[in-house]
Amino acid sequence: MTATNEPEPALRVEGITKAFGELAVLRGVDFAVRPGSIFALLGSNGAGKTTLVRILATLTSADAGSATVAGHDVAEAPAEVRRAISLTGQFAAVDEILTGRENLALIARLRHLDRPAEIADAMLDRFALTEAGGRRACTYSGGMRRRLDIAMSLIGDPQVIFLDEPTTGLDPQSRIEVWETIRQLARGGTTVMLTTQYLDEAEQLADQIAILHEGTIIQNGTLAELKALLPAAQVEYIEKQPSLEDVFLTLVGER
């Protein structure tokens, strides 16, 4: 047998199925994700994205199939999986009465970590929130609140973070702030599984993209591999018009 230098996948999913009554949500899902990469799971509403995340995060069980997260089986070693992961849902789970610093210190204390105040200050600095650290979270913009939410999720240095539609409801500028935060996570070695309905989000961020449709993965690969599935359009001349997002960000930046 020839030894390989391929690392153990951070996520390995094989034949996962899940039904709610007669409604089959997942019909045999398979994929693997390498450590330190950003994996985007695309799908429309009801495709089963959140259900799959809940299975991987040990919040619900699969009907069949197997999955490992950071080398731990989600069914046989759920406690080990929970210690290795963090989960951020579609809406920021911050306490708006507390300041940003207090939110972070609270999570550090709940995780029984030493020096929670120092941990909070380090996370504020990491996510460019130091100046806002003494303000109540209710005064934060949507992008700041989401960055604080992600910072809270990273306390304890999880190996894998699940981001379930992290930019839902955010304005364009806040979305870009969150995108840069996600890139920083991957650069730091954290494996990110991102569910989204926004195609541009996956295009901007993901090292690997899978499309979940009617309960199964119908395509899985890099952006270049997915684009190669369609023939290139032949264009003699094209004039690129600025998008509304380009206009918005330029005008806001100028002010």
Rosetta silent file (secondary structure, phi, psi, omega in degrees, C-alpha in Angstrom):
SEQUENCE: MTATNEPEPALRVEGITKAFGELAVLRGVDFAVRPGSIFALLGSNGAGKTTLVRILATLTSADAGSATVAGHDVAEAPAEVRRAISLTGQFAAVDEILTGRENLALIARLRHLDRPAEIADAMLDRFALTEAGGRRACTYSGGMRRRLDIAMSLIGDPQVIFLDEPTTGLDPQSRIEVWETIRQLARGGTTVMLTTQYLDEAEQLADQIAILHEGTIIQNGTLAELKALLPAAQVEYIEKQPSLEDVFLTLVGER
SCORE:     score description
SCORE:     0.000 S_00000001
   1 L     0.000  133.899 -178.358    0.000    0.000    0.000 S_00000001
   2 L   -90.142  126.310  179.088    1.346    3.416   -0.957 S_00000001
   3 L   -74.097  144.923  177.941    1.318    6.027    1.772 S_00000001
   4 L  -120.098  159.525  178.326   -0.139    9.403    0.885 S_00000001
   5 L   -97.970   10.227 -179.856    0.376   12.819    2.374 S_00000001
   6 L   -67.703  127.533  178.611   -3.310   13.697    2.118 S_00000001
   7 L   -72.118  157.774  174.696   -4.604   14.976    5.485 S_00000001
   8 L   -62.210  132.406  179.771   -7.651   13.471    7.105 S_00000001
   9 L   -57.525  141.986  174.749  -10.731   15.399    5.904 S_00000001
  10 L   -69.869  -31.784  176.085  -12.061   17.912    8.387 S_00000001
  11 E  -132.599  131.663  174.544  -15.550   16.840    7.289 S_00000001
  12 E  -134.945  120.693 -177.343  -16.508   13.505    5.806 S_00000001
  13 E  -123.756  126.851 -176.546  -20.140   12.770    4.924 S_00000001
  14 E  -135.910  112.651  172.149  -21.217    9.425    3.456 S_00000001
  15 E    64.168   31.370 -177.603  -24.747    8.438    2.519 S_00000001
  16 E   -71.792  128.467  174.468  -26.534   10.722    4.980 S_00000001
  17 E  -126.946  150.580  177.383  -30.319   10.513    4.802 S_00000001
  18 E  -156.372  132.267  177.240  -32.978   12.275    6.849 S_00000001
  19 E  -131.188  149.361  172.804  -36.761   12.373    6.633 S_00000001
  20 E  -116.407  101.775 -172.374  -39.421   14.121    8.660 S_00000001
  21 L    66.006 -124.764  179.404  -42.435   11.875    8.467 S_00000001
  22 L   -91.301   -1.591 -178.657  -43.002   11.182    4.785 S_00000001
  23 E   -90.555  110.584  177.149  -40.900   14.164    3.695 S_00000001
  24 E   -84.184  113.976 -176.995  -37.419   13.037    2.640 S_00000001
  25 E   -92.544  -44.675  177.090  -35.112   16.011    3.176 S_00000001
  26 E  -119.160  131.641 -171.525  -31.715   14.361    2.631 S_00000001
  27 E  -122.220   38.449 -179.205  -31.474   11.406    0.242 S_00000001
  28 E   105.046   73.519 -175.864  -27.891   10.200    0.463 S_00000001
  29 E   -96.705  132.681 -179.784  -25.458   13.094    0.808 S_00000001
  30 E  -133.984  132.110  168.184  -21.725   12.529    0.237 S_00000001
  31 E  -171.387  165.446  174.674  -18.760   14.912    0.377 S_00000001
  32 E  -138.083  145.958 -176.655  -15.397   15.494    2.037 S_00000001
  33 E  -129.048  129.727 -179.118  -13.749   18.783    2.995 S_00000001
  34 L   -79.436  152.877 -178.464  -10.035   19.304    3.549 S_00000001
  35 L   -61.318  145.700  174.821   -8.818   21.119    6.689 S_00000001
  36 L    73.495   16.015  179.993   -8.394   24.883    6.583 S_00000001
  37 L  -113.083  168.301  176.100  -10.614   25.385    3.543 S_00000001
  38 E  -107.785  118.477 -178.640  -13.920   27.153    2.918 S_00000001
  39 E  -110.586  119.749 -179.900  -16.665   24.783    1.760 S_00000001
  40 E  -103.559  127.656  176.152  -19.847   26.376    0.416 S_00000001
  41 E  -106.944  110.676 -178.264  -23.072   24.388    0.336 S_00000001
  42 E   -95.291  146.357  175.672  -25.494   25.971   -2.128 S_00000001
  43 L   176.656  152.692  178.372  -29.185   25.269   -2.272 S_00000001
  44 L   -74.895  174.299  175.599  -32.578   26.928   -2.441 S_00000001
  45 L   -57.838  134.485  178.667  -34.897   27.239    0.545 S_00000001
  46 L    84.175    4.208 -178.334  -35.941   23.782    1.731 S_00000001
  47 L   -72.243  -20.221 -179.843  -33.033   22.029    0.028 S_00000001
  48 L   110.565    9.302 -176.752  -31.870   20.546    3.346 S_00000001
  49 H   -61.203  -51.629 -177.476  -28.838   22.751    4.082 S_00000001
  50 H   -66.219  -37.358  177.576  -29.749   23.577    7.675 S_00000001
  51 H   -60.318  -42.719  179.307  -30.817   20.004    8.393 S_00000001
  52 H   -64.632  -42.947  177.448  -27.409   18.760    7.257 S_00000001
  53 H   -60.312  -41.885 -179.764  -25.617   21.343    9.416 S_00000001
  54 H   -64.029  -35.029  176.229  -27.697   20.284   12.423 S_00000001
  55 H   -66.547  -45.867 -179.175  -26.693   16.658   11.858 S_00000001
  56 H   -66.718  -28.628  179.405  -22.998   17.552   11.628 S_00000001
  57 L   -89.502    7.099  177.621  -23.308   19.710   14.755 S_00000001
  58 L    66.272   21.599  178.501  -24.962   16.765   16.632 S_00000001
  59 L   -86.289  -18.004  173.185  -28.203   18.725   17.131 S_00000001
  60 L  -149.191  163.094 -176.166  -30.214   16.067   15.308 S_00000001
  61 L  -107.289  149.823  175.984  -29.505   12.539   14.132 S_00000001
  62 L   -79.726  155.236  174.948  -29.405   11.111   10.627 S_00000001
  63 L   -79.446  -31.742  179.469  -31.664    8.232    9.638 S_00000001
  64 E  -157.772  166.000 -179.456  -28.825    6.499    7.796 S_00000001
  65 E    92.853 -178.313 -178.290  -25.270    7.087    6.658 S_00000001
  66 E  -142.162  159.051  178.058  -22.253    8.322    8.589 S_00000001
  67 E  -153.668  142.759  173.000  -20.329   11.537    9.157 S_00000001
  68 E  -124.708  144.564  177.151  -17.132   12.574   10.882 S_00000001
  69 E  -128.036  121.642 -177.363  -16.107   16.056   11.996 S_00000001
  70 L    52.996   36.308  176.996  -12.450   16.693   12.869 S_00000001
  71 L    85.295   -0.589 -177.300  -11.989   12.927   12.926 S_00000001
  72 E  -108.679  135.027  179.019  -14.867   12.255   15.354 S_00000001
  73 E   -73.581  128.300 -174.724  -17.987   10.301   14.431 S_00000001
  74 L   -67.523  -26.886  179.783  -21.073   12.473   14.966 S_00000001
  75 L   -87.647  -37.941 -174.043  -23.173    9.528   16.142 S_00000001
  76 L   -91.669  -24.471 -177.943  -20.603    7.669   18.260 S_00000001
  77 L  -135.315   58.361 -176.542  -18.636   10.615   19.741 S_00000001
  78 H   -62.032  -34.900  179.687  -20.993   13.630   19.852 S_00000001
  79 H   -63.950  -39.771  178.279  -19.249   15.206   22.867 S_00000001
  80 H   -67.039  -37.858  177.545  -15.905   15.183   21.022 S_00000001
  81 H   -62.127  -45.764 -177.792  -17.545   16.715   17.961 S_00000001
  82 H   -62.793  -32.773  178.508  -19.063   19.515   20.040 S_00000001
  83 H   -71.646  -22.027 -175.119  -15.677   20.323   21.543 S_00000001
  84 H   -95.372   -7.998 -171.468  -14.188   20.603   18.038 S_00000001
  85 E  -124.410  170.868  166.692  -16.827   22.821   16.415 S_00000001
  86 E  -143.633  150.112 -176.559  -18.735   26.054   16.620 S_00000001
  87 E  -129.546  127.687  175.354  -22.064   26.896   15.022 S_00000001
  88 E  -119.966  121.336 -176.103  -23.359   30.301   13.964 S_00000001
  89 L   -82.431 -167.450 -174.638  -26.969   30.431   12.801 S_00000001
  90 L   -72.105  -20.363 -178.734  -28.763   32.726   10.410 S_00000001
  91 L  -127.193  138.307 -175.106  -29.230   35.461   13.000 S_00000001
  92 L   -60.700  127.005 -177.294  -26.592   36.867   15.340 S_00000001
  93 L   -99.167   57.174  179.077  -26.977   35.352   18.808 S_00000001
  94 L  -103.301  153.489  174.623  -25.541   38.244   20.806 S_00000001
  95 L   -86.274  111.853 -172.729  -26.958   39.742   23.994 S_00000001
  96 L   -73.245  -16.721  178.252  -27.836   43.264   22.932 S_00000001
  97 L   -77.351  -31.118 -179.486  -27.922   44.575   26.512 S_00000001
  98 L   -81.893  158.443  173.077  -24.292   43.612   27.082 S_00000001
  99 E   -75.856  168.362  176.369  -21.327   45.360   25.522 S_00000001
 100 H   -58.426  -43.879  179.950  -19.253   43.592   22.902 S_00000001
 101 H   -62.827  -41.074 -179.334  -16.540   42.938   25.492 S_00000001
 102 H   -67.250  -37.473  176.260  -19.061   41.556   27.978 S_00000001
 103 H   -59.478  -46.085 -177.589  -20.554   39.210   25.370 S_00000001
 104 H   -68.269  -43.338 -179.987  -17.131   37.753   24.631 S_00000001
 105 H   -64.347  -35.196  178.550  -16.085   37.478   28.278 S_00000001
 106 H   -61.936  -45.146  179.395  -19.368   35.713   29.094 S_00000001
 107 H   -63.800  -40.840  178.402  -18.708   33.021   26.493 S_00000001
 108 H   -60.946  -40.228  178.439  -15.149   32.571   27.780 S_00000001
 109 H   -68.048  -39.722  179.097  -16.488   32.054   31.312 S_00000001
 110 H   -63.845  -28.894  177.423  -19.131   29.600   30.083 S_00000001
 111 L   -88.293    5.463  176.426  -16.333   27.607   28.432 S_00000001
 112 L    59.721   40.014  178.980  -14.439   27.655   31.763 S_00000001
 113 L   -93.639  148.981  177.181  -11.435   29.424   30.232 S_00000001
 114 L   -75.421  151.804  175.392   -8.880   31.338   32.260 S_00000001
 115 L    52.580   58.871 -178.243   -8.566   35.145   31.948 S_00000001
 116 H   -59.575  -33.998  179.771  -11.888   35.799   30.131 S_00000001
 117 H   -65.098  -39.496  178.469  -11.269   39.572   30.023 S_00000001
 118 H   -67.616  -39.026  177.473   -7.978   39.061   28.178 S_00000001
 119 H   -62.580  -43.269  179.990   -9.632   36.642   25.767 S_00000001
 120 H   -60.709  -45.385 -179.446  -12.384   39.186   25.093 S_00000001
 121 H   -64.204  -38.180  179.292   -9.888   41.950   24.347 S_00000001
 122 H   -64.951  -39.199 -179.969   -7.898   39.676   22.024 S_00000001
 123 H   -71.526  -37.175  175.940  -11.035   38.777   20.054 S_00000001
 124 H   -59.959  -42.381  179.110  -12.109   42.407   19.812 S_00000001
 125 H   -66.589  -42.135 -178.206   -8.715   43.226   18.338 S_00000001
 126 H   -61.718  -35.621 -175.639   -8.811   40.254   15.956 S_00000001
 127 L  -105.796   21.616  175.175  -12.185   41.298   14.547 S_00000001
 128 L    54.181   44.390 -179.987  -11.505   45.068   14.458 S_00000001
 129 L  -121.160   12.361 -174.770  -14.058   45.778   17.198 S_00000001
 130 L   -58.678  -45.456 -178.001  -11.794   47.239   19.871 S_00000001
 131 L   -64.676  -28.429 -179.712  -13.184   50.774   19.597 S_00000001
 132 L   -94.318    0.349 -173.236  -16.746   49.438   19.874 S_00000001
 133 L   -60.580  -29.700 -178.814  -15.941   46.969   22.654 S_00000001
 134 L   -90.222    0.434  179.376  -17.345   49.169   25.414 S_00000001
 135 L   -94.990  150.509  175.406  -20.627   49.853   23.620 S_00000001
 136 E   -63.858  144.353 -176.762  -23.790   47.818   23.977 S_00000001
 137 H   -63.494  -22.594  179.559  -24.282   45.379   21.108 S_00000001
 138 H   -66.359  -16.122  178.621  -27.673   46.963   20.322 S_00000001
 139 H   -91.173   -3.096 -176.123  -25.769   49.978   18.945 S_00000001
 140 L   -78.334  151.416  170.501  -23.767   47.856   16.476 S_00000001
 141 L   -71.612  169.801  179.440  -24.421   47.756   12.744 S_00000001
 142 H   -59.521  -42.314 -179.809  -25.517   44.470   11.190 S_00000001
 143 H   -67.117  -40.141  177.828  -22.005   43.675   10.000 S_00000001
 144 H   -64.367  -41.348 -179.971  -20.461   44.481   13.391 S_00000001
 145 H   -63.807  -40.103  178.857  -23.034   42.343   15.169 S_00000001
 146 H   -67.814  -39.953  176.983  -22.327   39.425   12.857 S_00000001
 147 H   -63.434  -38.797  175.941  -18.569   39.808   13.355 S_00000001
 148 H   -63.549  -41.319  178.826  -19.115   39.818   17.115 S_00000001
 149 H   -60.347  -44.808  178.971  -21.247   36.686   16.766 S_00000001
 150 H   -66.413  -40.293  177.762  -18.485   34.920   14.824 S_00000001
 151 H   -59.404  -42.488  177.693  -15.888   36.098   17.352 S_00000001
 152 H   -61.773  -37.416 -179.455  -17.988   34.582   20.141 S_00000001
 153 H   -67.134  -26.278 -174.870  -18.174   31.333   18.180 S_00000001
 154 H   -89.606   -5.417  177.302  -14.384   31.149   17.910 S_00000001
 155 L   -64.323  127.441 -174.189  -13.655   31.361   21.618 S_00000001
 156 L    99.750   -0.720  175.294  -12.011   28.070   22.528 S_00000001
 157 L    55.108   61.438  176.029  -10.364   27.714   19.084 S_00000001
 158 L   -65.101  148.421  178.601  -12.749   25.293   17.335 S_00000001
 159 L   -77.881  -31.227 -176.864  -11.284   23.327   14.439 S_00000001
 160 E  -131.091  135.056  174.657  -14.458   23.605   12.350 S_00000001
 161 E  -122.958  133.504  176.781  -17.031   26.393   12.223 S_00000001
 162 E  -101.599  124.208  177.995  -20.457   26.090   10.620 S_00000001
 163 E  -115.723  106.586 -176.290  -21.902   29.330    9.252 S_00000001
 164 E   -94.129  102.098 -179.289  -25.552   28.895    8.303 S_00000001
 165 L    48.701   62.506 -171.119  -26.441   31.694    5.853 S_00000001
 166 L   -69.556  -17.692 -177.257  -24.260   34.221    7.733 S_00000001
 167 L  -109.370   14.426  178.166  -25.068   37.284    5.603 S_00000001
 168 L   -58.643  126.490  175.964  -28.854   36.957    5.491 S_00000001
 169 L    82.490    1.520 -178.775  -30.417   40.405    5.882 S_00000001
 170 L   -89.672  150.945  175.449  -27.142   42.333    5.763 S_00000001
 171 L   -75.752  165.856 -175.041  -26.508   45.368    3.576 S_00000001
 172 H   -56.126  -40.762 -178.564  -23.785   45.138    0.871 S_00000001
 173 H   -66.985  -40.911  178.596  -21.081   46.806    2.952 S_00000001
 174 H   -65.955  -36.165  177.882  -21.766   44.545    5.954 S_00000001
 175 H   -60.535  -43.912 -179.193  -21.695   41.484    3.707 S_00000001
 176 H   -65.005  -37.120  176.201  -18.196   42.388    2.511 S_00000001
 177 H   -60.377  -44.384 -179.652  -17.052   42.851    6.124 S_00000001
 178 H   -67.749  -38.051  177.711  -18.304   39.366    6.982 S_00000001
 179 H   -58.223  -44.036 -179.156  -16.683   37.910    3.851 S_00000001
 180 H   -66.135  -35.340  175.907  -13.300   39.241    4.938 S_00000001
 181 H   -61.656  -42.245 -179.798  -13.841   37.762    8.405 S_00000001
 182 H   -65.426  -41.017  177.109  -14.511   34.354    6.850 S_00000001
 183 H   -60.501  -40.040  179.451  -11.356   34.598    4.730 S_00000001
 184 H   -63.364  -37.460  178.470   -9.370   35.383    7.877 S_00000001
 185 H   -59.843  -47.538 -178.483  -10.731   32.261    9.569 S_00000001
 186 H   -66.104  -39.991  177.939   -9.509   30.041    6.744 S_00000001
 187 H   -61.922  -28.638  178.687   -6.129   31.781    6.627 S_00000001
 188 L   -84.783    1.291  176.452   -5.798   30.988   10.332 S_00000001
 189 L    99.405   -1.412  178.543   -6.391   27.275    9.707 S_00000001
 190 L   -78.715  135.861  173.781  -10.073   27.027   10.659 S_00000001
 191 E   -84.334  129.963 -177.019  -12.241   24.883    8.392 S_00000001
 192 E  -116.933  124.675  169.336  -15.393   26.765    7.393 S_00000001
 193 E  -108.131  118.905 -172.218  -18.603   25.168    6.167 S_00000001
 194 E  -116.781  123.395  171.776  -20.811   27.892    4.765 S_00000001
 195 E  -101.870  139.467 -176.876  -24.425   27.449    3.683 S_00000001
 196 E  -158.950  154.546  170.372  -25.824   30.145    1.432 S_00000001
 197 L  -100.395   -9.149 -174.130  -28.393   30.964   -1.219 S_00000001
 198 L   -89.792  112.652 -178.109  -26.187   33.728   -2.609 S_00000001
 199 H   -64.273  -36.817 -179.806  -24.197   32.527   -5.603 S_00000001
 200 H   -66.586  -29.796  178.629  -21.843   35.516   -5.499 S_00000001
 201 H   -64.661  -47.036  177.627  -21.003   34.677   -1.882 S_00000001
 202 H   -64.479  -39.824 -178.954  -19.848   31.187   -2.796 S_00000001
 203 H   -63.854  -36.953 -178.338  -18.019   32.547   -5.844 S_00000001
 204 H   -75.753  -34.139 -166.096  -16.129   35.080   -3.728 S_00000001
 205 H  -108.301  -36.656 -159.924  -15.232   32.814   -0.796 S_00000001
 206 L   -82.821  138.555  167.993  -15.264   29.105   -1.442 S_00000001
 207 L   -81.359  -28.669 -177.742  -12.394   26.753   -2.203 S_00000001
 208 E  -141.477  136.654 -176.493  -14.957   24.017   -2.785 S_00000001
 209 E  -128.284  131.424  174.161  -18.624   24.322   -3.761 S_00000001
 210 E  -122.971  142.421 -179.839  -21.364   21.701   -3.567 S_00000001
 211 E  -109.590  117.193  179.470  -24.900   22.120   -4.878 S_00000001
 212 E   -98.263  121.324 -177.691  -27.616   20.441   -2.805 S_00000001
 213 E  -141.929  126.247 -179.993  -30.828   19.835   -4.731 S_00000001
 214 L    51.830   39.190  171.673  -33.796   17.685   -3.774 S_00000001
 215 L    86.988    2.111  179.189  -31.811   16.087   -0.981 S_00000001
 216 E  -135.239  157.643  174.657  -28.675   15.084   -2.883 S_00000001
 217 E   -82.459  114.817 -177.126  -25.404   16.683   -3.966 S_00000001
 218 E   -93.781  -22.130  173.406  -25.740   17.113   -7.711 S_00000001
 219 E  -150.921  147.829 -178.671  -22.328   18.765   -8.271 S_00000001
 220 E  -152.402  122.967  179.326  -19.242   19.211   -6.117 S_00000001
 221 E   174.152 -172.060  175.548  -15.949   20.845   -7.059 S_00000001
 222 L   -75.891  167.775  177.828  -13.957   24.036   -7.315 S_00000001
 223 H   -58.850  -42.998 -179.707  -15.412   27.141   -8.950 S_00000001
 224 H   -63.019  -39.778  179.724  -13.313   26.489  -12.067 S_00000001
 225 H   -66.491  -38.916  179.446  -14.540   22.889  -12.253 S_00000001
 226 H   -69.811  -39.662  178.905  -18.174   23.939  -11.960 S_00000001
 227 H   -65.639  -29.603 -179.334  -17.777   26.669  -14.587 S_00000001
 228 L   -69.733  -11.090  178.750  -16.202   24.139  -16.938 S_00000001
 229 L   -70.658  -22.289 -179.995  -19.517   22.253  -16.986 S_00000001
 230 L  -111.602  143.204  177.836  -20.927   24.918  -19.301 S_00000001
 231 L   -67.973  146.497  178.365  -19.415   25.973  -22.641 S_00000001
 232 L   -69.003  140.263  177.707  -17.872   29.423  -22.718 S_00000001
 233 L   -76.891  142.316  178.479  -19.966   32.074  -24.418 S_00000001
 234 L   -95.000  116.259 -176.695  -18.469   33.605  -27.545 S_00000001
 235 L  -126.674  127.821  179.030  -18.494   37.384  -27.287 S_00000001
 236 L   -82.076  -37.653 -179.111  -16.963   39.745  -29.817 S_00000001
 237 L  -150.436  135.991  177.708  -17.301   42.872  -27.713 S_00000001
 238 L  -139.644  136.863  175.773  -18.511   43.479  -24.191 S_00000001
 239 L  -113.413  116.900 -176.908  -18.803   46.657  -22.184 S_00000001
 240 L   -80.962  118.331  175.492  -18.872   46.015  -18.456 S_00000001
 241 L   -90.499  144.662  177.488  -21.414   48.175  -16.697 S_00000001
 242 L   -65.433  143.684  176.571  -21.010   48.799  -12.968 S_00000001
 243 L   -80.092  165.650  176.675  -23.353   46.786  -10.780 S_00000001
 244 H   -60.627  -35.423  178.456  -25.678   48.428   -8.293 S_00000001
 245 H   -64.333  -40.431  176.527  -23.432   47.068   -5.554 S_00000001
 246 H   -58.998  -45.159 -178.859  -20.414   48.822   -7.162 S_00000001
 247 H   -63.629  -47.055 -177.851  -22.328   52.092   -7.245 S_00000001
 248 H   -58.610  -49.458 -176.260  -23.569   51.733   -3.676 S_00000001
 249 H   -67.960  -34.177  178.105  -20.151   50.959   -2.206 S_00000001
 250 H   -66.731  -46.359 -179.059  -18.450   53.743   -4.175 S_00000001
 251 H   -65.106  -42.330 -179.463  -20.978   56.360   -3.042 S_00000001
 252 H   -66.748  -40.034  179.573  -20.893   55.206    0.579 S_00000001
 253 H   -63.685  -37.226 -179.454  -17.094   55.105    0.557 S_00000001
 254 H   -66.727  -27.867 -178.229  -16.883   58.638   -0.753 S_00000001
 255 L   -91.179    0.000    0.000  -19.014   59.875    2.119 S_00000001
